[in-house]
Coordinates of C-alpha atoms in Angstrom, one line a residue:
M1 CA -1.4 6.8 2.6
R2 CA -3.1 6.5 5.8
I3 CA -6.3 4.8 6.6
G4 CA -8.3 7.9 5.1
G5 CA -6.7 7.5 1.9
S6 CA -7.3 3.6 1.8
L7 CA -11.0 4.0 2.6
L8 CA -11.2 6.7 0.0
L9 CA -9.6 4.3 -2.7
I10 CA -12.2 1.7 -1.4
A11 CA -14.8 3.9 -1.5
L12 CA -14.0 5.4 -5.0
G13 CA -13.5 1.7 -6.5
A14 CA -17.0 0.8 -5.0
I15 CA -18.5 3.5 -6.5
L16 CA -16.9 2.6 -10.2
R17 CA -17.9 -0.9 -9.8
F18 CA -21.3 -0.7 -8.1
A19 CA -22.9 2.7 -9.1
I20 CA -21.5 3.8 -12.6
T21 CA -23.7 2.3 -15.4
T22 CA -22.2 4.6 -18.4
K23 CA -20.1 2.6 -20.9
V24 CA -16.9 4.1 -22.1
N25 CA -15.2 3.0 -25.2
G26 CA -11.7 1.2 -24.5
V27 CA -12.1 1.6 -20.7
D28 CA -13.7 -0.9 -18.5
L29 CA -14.8 1.1 -15.2
H30 CA -16.0 -2.2 -13.5
V31 CA -12.5 -3.2 -13.7
I32 CA -11.0 -0.3 -12.7
G33 CA -13.2 -0.1 -9.8
V34 CA -12.4 -3.5 -8.4
I35 CA -8.4 -2.6 -8.9
L36 CA -9.1 0.3 -7.0
M37 CA -10.7 -1.6 -3.9
I38 CA -7.9 -4.5 -4.0
V39 CA -5.4 -1.5 -3.7
G40 CA -7.4 0.1 -1.1
V41 CA -7.6 -2.9 1.0
V42 CA -3.9 -3.9 0.6
A43 CA -3.0 -0.3 1.6
L44 CA -5.5 -0.8 4.7
V45 CA -3.8 -4.0 5.8
I46 CA -0.2 -2.6 5.4
T47 CA -1.2 0.6 7.3
V48 CA -2.7 -1.1 10.0
V49 CA 0.1 -3.5 10.4
F50 CA 3.0 -0.7 10.6
M51 CA 0.5 1.0 13.2
S52 CA 0.5 -2.0 15.5
T53 CA 4.0 -2.6 15.0
R54 CA 5.4 1.0 15.3
R55 CA 7.8 1.5 18.3
R56 CA 6.2 3.7 21.1
T57 CA 8.3 6.1 23.1
D58 CA 7.1 7.7 26.3
V59 CA 7.9 11.4 27.1
Y60 CA 8.3 12.8 30.6
Q61 CA 8.7 16.7 30.6
H62 CA 10.9 18.2 33.2
T63 CA 11.5 21.7 34.1
N64 CA 15.0 21.5 32.9
G65 CA 14.3 19.7 29.7
T66 CA 12.6 16.8 27.9
T67 CA 13.7 13.1 28.7
Y68 CA 12.7 10.4 26.2
V69 CA 12.2 6.9 27.6
T70 CA 11.8 3.7 25.5
P71 CA 9.1 1.7 27.7
R72 CA 9.9 -1.5 28.5
P73 CA 8.0 -4.6 27.3
P74 CA 5.3 -6.4 29.4
S75 CA 6.9 -9.2 31.7
D76 CA 5.1 -11.6 29.3
Q77 CA 7.2 -10.8 26.2
V78 CA 10.6 -10.7 28.2

């Protein structure tokens, strides 16, 4: 699940929590909405953490092939 899926869960949960006033026997839609919002926020945080710590690779195109080079860390992180 990426950022879009996380935002979808948050929006769906907010709709169930704040916009739906219909009562369903045996199901509390407000609680389901809160659960969906919490799951969406957790998924969003995990996605952002993974995206920020993902290793980056530079790609150089040459006429005789492709060279993949792992960039060096900045001099302040050595």
